[in-house]
Amino acid sequence: MFTRAARSSFFRSLSSSKRSVNTILQTNIALRSVSTVSNDRSNKTFTDHRSNVTKTLSRPKSTAADTTENDGYTMADSPLNLTDLKAEILTEEDQNDPVMDYTSDKTKSGTPSPWAVFDAWGAGDEIHEPLNPSDEAKLSVESVRIPTTEEESDNATDETAILKAYDNLLKSRSSVHFGYPYNLMYNHEELYQFMKYSINNLGDPFVPSNYGVHSRQFECSVIDFFADLWNIDPGEYWGYVTTCGTEGNLHGILLARECHPDGILYSSKETHYSIFKAARYYRMDAKAIPTLPMGEIDYDILSAEIDKNRDRPVIINVNIGTTVKGAVDNLDRILRILNNLNIPRERFHIHCDGALFAMMMPFVDFAPEITFKKPIDSIAVSGHKMLGCPMPCGITIARKEHVKKVEQRIDYLNSVDTTIMGSRNGQAALYLWYSLRKKGVSGIKRDVV
C-alpha cells in the first residue's frame, strides 16, 4: 500500500513517463488513426481444461476480450470457471453472427473493472489498519440489527459505539481505495449545516413545485454549466442532476425510444451494463457490436449492421470512456458512417455515455470535440467520479425538444414529470454546485492535465 509520500512519488512517476490521464486519452486518440486491423490472423494455442487437449485457434479481427469461441463455449487463457462458462455459452446462431442481439439475452451484465485510482482521503500520513475484532463485532449483522422488542432493545449494542466502529471501517477502506475511479480529494465541510434539511427537488428542475425546501437554483446553475461546456445554446437544452451515471443513461435511452419507438439500439460490447439494462427495461431491440483492440466500437461492423437494418431508425450509444479500457468511440467517424449510408437526421438518435470522460475531454489537447454543435441528442456524466462528491450523483443534458415527448403534468406537485425519479436528492445538486464553484474551469483543467 502507499503512504501519502509514496502516492506523490507514484503520480510523479506517472507524469514523467507520460502516463497521466491526459496522455492516456491522447494515446487513445492517436491510435484511432491506425486502428484499422489487418485481416492477418495470428494462431493461438490453449489447453481445453475439460479434456486436457491442446487446440489451435485464430484470433478474430475484432474482439471485446482475449477469448475465442469454440464448440459452443468460450475459452480464455485462465483455467475454466464453470460460472463464467455458463454466462458465456453462445447459441449456434451467435457463433455465426459476431453481433450479439441483447433484446432478450440476460447474460450481459457489464464488463469487470480491474483498473483503479488511488486516493489517500482520510488516510492522514499513514494507511489505517484493518478493523480489530471488537469493531468487526460491532458491525456484524446481529449487532446492527434493528430491535423489534423491548428485550432486544435492552441487549442492543450502543449506536454511538456502532457508528464509531463504522467510522474506523471507512477510514481504513478509504485510505487504500482501489477499484473505482472516484475522486475522494474533496472538502465539503461548509455544507454540513444543510444536512439537517430535507432538500427535495421533486418534479422538473425548471418548473417549481409546491415543495418549498429545494435547491433548484443550484441545480439549474449546474445544468447551465454543463450546457455551456458542451456548447448547446440557451433555450435548446434541458437537464437535471441524477443519482448516478446509470440514471442519466436510462433517461437518454428513454428519450431515444420515445423519439424512435421502432428503432434499434447499437452499442459496443464493452459498453457499460446500464445501456443494455435500458434496452431490457424499455423492450428495445439492441445490438452489441464487437470492439477494436483499444476498446472502441468496430466501425466496419457497425456500418454493416446499420446497412442490414435500413428499414429501422438508428439509435447509437457512443462511449466517452469505457469501464475497463477507457476507450472513446470516434463520434465523427460514426457520423460519417451515417452520412455515407444516407441515414437522414430524423432517422437517427445519438446518446453519449460520458460517465467517465465527458467532463474531462473538453480540457484535453487534441481530443475529439464532444459538443451539441454536432447532431447528438443527449449526454450523461457522473458527478462523483472526476469532480468528487460524498454521494453518487450525475448530470444529464438533452435537447429540449425531445423531453416534451415524456413530459406529463402532475397536479399535486404543481410541476411536470420529466425525470426518471420522482423525489430527487437536493443535497447532490448543492454539493455539485459547490465543487464547481470552488474549482472553477481552471481548477477542473488543472485536475485533468
C-alpha atoms as one frame of an Amber mdcrd trajectory, in Angstrom:
protein
   0.000   0.000   0.000   1.021   3.611  -0.455   1.756   6.261   2.137   0.897
   9.825   1.147   4.530  10.413   0.229   4.561   7.244  -1.844   1.375   8.382
  -3.538   3.020  11.648  -4.595   6.058   9.773  -5.889   3.795   7.345  -7.711
   1.942  10.063  -9.592   5.171  11.956 -10.343   6.468   8.815 -11.974   3.268
   8.567 -13.997   3.696  12.158 -15.097   7.335  11.709 -16.065   6.513   8.638
 -18.085   3.661  10.494 -19.797   1.053   8.101 -18.439  -1.258  10.701 -16.964
  -4.935  10.660 -17.849  -4.264  13.366 -20.403  -1.640  11.220 -22.138  -3.759
   8.067 -21.980  -6.598   9.870 -23.703  -4.290  11.364 -26.317  -2.735   7.940
 -26.935  -6.204   6.531 -27.488  -6.969   9.375 -29.865  -3.725   8.951 -31.818
  -4.187   5.220 -32.188  -7.552   5.776 -33.859  -5.759   6.923 -36.975  -4.173
   3.479 -37.267  -6.959   1.460 -35.692  -7.756  -0.462 -38.869  -6.776  -4.006
 -38.073  -5.394  -6.207 -40.824  -7.067  -9.482 -41.710  -3.938 -11.388 -40.713
  -4.988 -13.925 -38.064  -2.325 -14.993 -35.589  -2.556 -18.503 -34.207  -3.168
 -19.072 -30.522  -2.979 -22.354 -28.637  -4.668 -23.297 -25.416  -5.483 -26.363
 -23.407  -9.112 -27.432 -23.036  -9.216 -27.895 -19.260 -12.142 -30.289 -19.579
 -10.349 -32.720 -21.869  -6.664 -31.723 -21.499  -6.451 -31.447 -25.284  -4.293
 -28.719 -26.770  -6.066 -26.830 -29.551  -5.033 -24.152 -32.013  -7.259 -21.160
 -32.541  -7.056 -17.934 -34.527  -7.645 -14.520 -33.050 -10.502 -12.639 -34.757
 -10.042  -9.170 -36.140 -12.309  -7.554 -33.557 -12.985  -8.707 -30.035 -14.113
  -7.348 -26.700 -11.848  -9.648 -24.695  -8.967 -12.059 -25.237 -11.240 -15.044
 -25.705 -12.053 -17.392 -28.576 -15.274 -19.221 -29.280 -15.077 -22.962 -29.812
 -17.526 -25.857 -29.558 -20.238 -23.598 -28.165 -18.282 -22.140 -25.288 -15.601
 -19.522 -24.671 -12.049 -20.452 -23.715  -9.687 -17.960 -22.090  -6.075 -18.141
 -21.044  -7.048 -18.761 -17.409  -8.412 -22.098 -16.120 -12.056 -22.740 -16.972
 -14.548 -21.348 -14.466 -17.958 -23.023 -14.601 -19.762 -19.844 -13.568 -18.071
 -17.909 -16.368 -18.755 -20.763 -18.769 -22.468 -20.651 -18.020 -22.577 -16.918
 -18.729 -20.581 -17.225 -21.959 -22.457 -20.077 -23.664 -23.446 -18.950 -27.134
 -26.147 -20.245 -29.421 -25.202 -21.638 -32.815 -26.699 -18.533 -34.415 -24.492
 -16.315 -32.230 -21.369 -18.163 -33.353 -22.206 -17.420 -36.970 -23.015 -13.768
 -36.262 -20.447 -11.724 -34.288 -23.083  -9.134 -33.366 -24.898 -10.225 -30.222
 -28.608  -9.455 -30.010 -29.348  -8.381 -26.441 -33.070  -7.891 -26.961 -33.848
 -10.849 -24.692 -30.361 -12.010 -23.643 -29.916 -11.629 -19.866 -26.277 -12.750
 -19.644 -24.903  -9.282 -20.392 -24.150  -7.785 -17.011 -21.259  -5.479 -17.817
 -17.501  -5.797 -18.005 -15.272  -6.271 -14.946 -13.352  -3.296 -13.609  -9.769
  -4.300 -12.729  -8.347  -0.785 -13.079  -8.236   1.549 -10.137  -7.473   5.031
  -8.888  -5.614   5.553  -5.608  -6.551   8.408  -3.350  -5.469   8.880   0.255
  -8.553  10.725   1.502  -8.928  10.093   5.209  -5.555   8.402   5.439  -3.525
  11.155   7.072   0.163  10.359   6.741  -0.331   6.626   7.220  -2.501   3.829
   5.964  -5.183   2.967   8.513  -5.076  -0.569   9.864  -7.926  -3.019   9.197
 -10.662  -3.240  11.806  -9.898  -5.001  15.047 -12.131  -7.914  16.138 -14.045
  -5.700  18.563 -15.054  -3.232  15.845 -15.866  -6.070  13.460 -18.243  -7.490
  16.051 -19.974  -4.118  16.401 -20.674  -4.112  12.651 -21.938  -7.688  12.475
 -25.434  -8.438  11.201 -26.669  -9.175  14.697 -25.111  -6.046  16.176 -26.621
  -3.599  13.675 -29.999  -5.352  13.621 -32.891  -3.020  14.460 -34.628  -4.250
  17.647 -38.323  -5.079  17.453 -38.924  -5.986  21.094 -38.103  -4.434  24.457
 -35.794  -7.329  25.316 -33.817  -6.860  22.091 -33.563  -3.126  22.773 -32.161
  -3.741  26.251 -29.447  -6.036  24.854 -28.634  -3.989  21.723 -25.180  -2.560
  21.105 -24.952   1.183  21.724 -25.477   3.161  18.500 -22.583   5.515  19.235
 -20.220   2.540  19.539 -21.521   1.103  16.268 -21.032   4.391  14.432 -17.521
   4.783  15.842 -16.638   1.329  14.533 -18.182   2.242  11.175 -16.095   5.421
  11.032 -12.977   3.323  11.640 -14.034   0.997   8.829 -14.496   3.861   6.379
 -11.156   5.391   7.302  -9.430   2.077   6.704 -11.203   1.391   3.403 -10.807
   4.943   2.079  -7.091   5.099   2.871  -6.392   2.236   0.473  -9.139   2.970
  -2.025  -8.636   0.747  -5.068 -11.092  -0.458  -7.668 -13.179   2.552  -8.680
 -12.223   5.809 -10.430 -13.539   8.104  -7.712 -12.026  11.438  -6.771 -12.013
  11.362  -2.954  -9.965  14.517  -2.503 -12.690  16.961  -1.557 -13.827  19.052
   1.377 -17.483  19.991   1.789 -17.430  20.955   5.455 -19.102  24.273   4.654
 -22.192  22.342   3.517 -22.604  20.166   6.601 -25.057  22.678   8.111 -27.544
  21.908   5.328 -27.760  18.203   6.146 -30.411  18.997   8.749 -32.829  19.963
   5.965 -34.893  17.602   3.822 -33.970  19.137   0.474 -36.068  17.584  -2.286
 -36.017  18.735  -5.928 -39.089  16.723  -6.869 -40.545  17.491 -10.276 -38.860
  19.238 -13.179 -35.790  21.387 -12.404 -37.166  24.286 -14.432 -40.786  24.107
 -13.235 -41.010  24.908  -9.495 -43.225  22.569  -7.470 -45.221  23.317  -4.346
 -42.465  21.822  -2.166 -40.514  24.793  -0.895 -37.414  23.113   0.567 -35.435
  22.575  -2.625 -32.135  23.507  -4.294 -33.436  24.184  -7.808 -31.453  27.383
  -8.188 -28.237  25.422  -7.623 -29.361  22.533  -9.834 -30.166  24.875 -12.726
 -26.779  26.538 -12.294 -25.068  23.126 -12.590 -27.116  22.326 -15.705 -26.209
  25.680 -17.256 -22.511  24.995 -16.612 -22.552  21.681 -18.466 -24.712  23.038
 -21.268 -22.077  25.715 -21.821 -19.277  23.141 -21.552 -20.889  21.040 -24.298
 -21.899  24.007 -26.494 -25.665  23.998 -26.592 -27.470  27.324 -26.790 -29.826
  28.656 -24.102 -33.418  27.633 -24.728 -32.358  24.492 -26.615 -31.347  22.290
 -23.700 -32.871  20.558 -20.721 -31.244  18.505 -17.979 -31.191  17.537 -14.342
 -28.951  16.247 -11.573 -29.289  12.468 -11.445 -28.500   9.862  -8.809 -25.651
   8.470 -10.954 -24.414   7.947 -14.498 -26.737   4.963 -14.884 -29.812   7.124
 -14.348 -28.502   9.543 -16.964 -28.164   6.663 -19.413 -31.644   5.375 -18.583
 -33.063   8.827 -19.298 -31.068   9.317 -22.512 -32.127   5.945 -23.925 -35.735
   6.566 -22.845 -35.769   9.767 -24.904 -34.311   7.831 -27.838 -37.019   5.168
 -27.557 -39.768   7.809 -27.375 -38.380   9.574 -30.445 -37.950   6.292 -32.360
 -40.251   3.591 -30.924 -39.208   1.066 -33.587 -35.501   1.943 -33.576 -32.611
  -0.451 -32.970 -30.059   0.404 -30.280 -26.421  -0.106 -31.336 -23.604  -0.061
 -28.793 -20.258  -1.774 -28.331 -19.760  -4.980 -26.358 -17.622  -3.038 -23.886
 -20.441  -0.634 -23.130 -21.477  -0.088 -19.509 -24.164  -2.530 -18.446 -26.696
   0.268 -17.862 -27.194   0.739 -21.611 -28.283  -2.860 -22.108 -30.326  -2.603
 -18.910 -32.175   0.319 -20.507 -32.834  -1.779 -23.616 -34.363  -4.528 -21.459
 -36.426  -2.084 -19.396 -37.822  -0.395 -22.497 -38.147  -3.600 -24.561 -35.908
  -2.287 -27.306 -34.082  -4.278 -29.946 -30.371  -3.906 -29.204 -27.166  -4.961
 -30.935 -23.851  -5.372 -29.107 -21.151  -4.531 -31.651 -17.656  -6.091 -31.280
 -14.759  -3.789 -30.441 -11.323  -2.978 -31.770  -8.274  -3.860 -29.628  -8.223
  -0.422 -27.960 -11.843  -0.870 -26.894 -13.586   1.335 -29.465 -16.613   0.078
 -31.323 -15.756  -1.750 -34.556 -16.859   0.831 -37.106 -16.967  -1.568 -40.077
 -19.267  -3.975 -38.265 -21.408  -1.099 -37.007 -21.784   0.157 -40.565 -22.699
  -3.305 -41.839 -25.321  -3.787 -39.120 -26.957  -0.435 -39.786 -26.949  -1.194
 -43.513 -28.700  -4.527 -42.877 -31.478  -2.776 -40.957 -32.136   0.288 -43.083
 -35.883  -0.063 -42.541 -35.452   0.708 -38.822 -34.369   4.010 -37.188 -30.842
   4.083 -35.773 -30.183   4.659 -32.049 -26.483   4.728 -31.148 -24.817   4.884
 -27.774 -21.385   6.499 -28.115 -18.983   5.657 -25.291 -16.889   8.521 -23.949
 -14.658   6.275 -21.837 -15.441   2.585 -21.359 -15.268   0.950 -17.942 -12.107
  -1.114 -18.358 -10.062   0.390 -21.184 -11.242   3.982 -21.073 -11.978   3.731
 -24.790 -13.613   6.666 -26.557 -15.737   5.900 -29.606 -14.983   8.216 -32.506
 -18.140  10.309 -32.826 -17.031  11.925 -36.082 -16.399   8.552 -37.687 -19.821
   7.302 -36.564 -21.434  10.403 -38.067 -19.562   9.751 -41.329 -20.967   6.216
 -41.368 -24.492   7.569 -41.039 -23.815  10.095 -43.781 -22.309   7.509 -46.126
 -25.354   5.279 -45.612 -27.631   8.249 -46.320 -29.384   7.996 -42.965 -31.285
  11.294 -42.591 -31.115  13.248 -39.320 -34.719  12.452 -38.445 -33.904   8.727
 -38.627 -31.082   8.554 -36.073 -30.579   9.422 -32.420 -27.235   9.564 -30.586
 -26.746   9.308 -26.831 -23.268   9.770 -25.352 -22.367   7.828 -22.223 -19.767
  10.192 -20.821 -19.850   8.966 -17.209 -16.082   8.607 -17.207 -14.549  11.184
 -19.581 -17.198  13.624 -20.853 -16.239  16.108 -18.141 -12.550  15.729 -18.988
 -12.485  15.723 -22.807 -13.082  19.479 -23.229  -9.825  20.091 -21.341  -7.638
  17.567 -23.182  -5.493  18.901 -26.012  -6.347  17.474 -29.446  -9.199  15.382
 -28.038 -12.254  14.841 -30.260 -14.828  17.516 -29.573 -17.912  16.376 -27.684
 -20.465  19.043 -28.486 -24.120  19.587 -29.260 -22.974  21.550 -32.301 -22.781
  18.075 -33.809 -26.004  16.047 -34.313 -26.088  14.341 -30.911 -29.135  14.234
 -28.676 -28.043  13.668 -25.071 -25.014  13.274 -22.800 -24.816  11.677 -19.350
 -21.915  12.108 -16.927 -21.102  11.036 -13.367 -20.573  13.718 -10.749 -18.868
  11.642  -8.071 -16.020  10.374 -10.274 -13.933  13.157 -11.783 -15.461  16.006
  -9.760 -15.789  14.261  -6.394 -18.858  14.122  -4.172 -19.748  12.226  -0.976
 -22.850  10.734  -2.571 -23.320   9.138  -6.020 -24.714  11.655  -8.480 -24.575
  12.708 -12.105 -25.849  15.092 -14.737 -27.753  14.506 -17.946 -28.237  17.086
 -20.681 -30.589  16.616 -23.647 -32.180  18.587 -26.435 -35.288  20.228 -25.006
 -37.488  19.215 -27.949 -37.071  15.522 -27.061 -38.089  15.965 -23.417 -41.542
  17.156 -24.456 -42.253  13.562 -25.537 -42.046  12.306 -21.930 -43.434  15.340
 -20.113 -46.599  14.900 -18.042 -48.357  17.414 -15.809 -48.639  16.317 -12.150
 -51.236  18.478 -10.438 -50.437  17.672  -6.826 -46.793  18.652  -7.396 -47.721
  21.790  -9.317 -44.910  20.732 -11.667 -44.295  18.343 -14.545 -42.830  14.840
 -14.555 -39.831  14.665 -16.883 -37.232  12.769 -14.817 -36.679   9.084 -14.051
 -37.047   9.630 -10.300 -39.880  11.491  -8.574 -38.335  12.772  -5.359 -34.770
  13.839  -6.123 -31.836  14.484  -3.824 -31.453  18.233  -3.479 -28.245  17.759
  -1.489 -26.479  16.320  -4.541 -27.222  19.424  -6.615 -25.896  21.627  -3.812
 -22.683  19.605  -3.486 -22.059  19.614  -7.245 -22.627  23.356  -7.409 -20.207
  23.895  -4.525 -17.497  21.766  -6.167 -17.849  23.561  -9.490 -17.783  26.997
  -7.876 -14.718  26.183  -5.774 -12.768  24.542  -8.587 -13.876  26.706 -11.492
 -12.884  25.915 -15.063  -9.205  26.448 -14.265  -9.375  24.056 -11.315 -11.036
  21.314 -13.351  -8.461  21.741 -16.111  -5.665  21.508 -13.525  -7.148  18.239
 -12.232  -7.369  16.823 -15.747  -3.971  17.772 -17.144
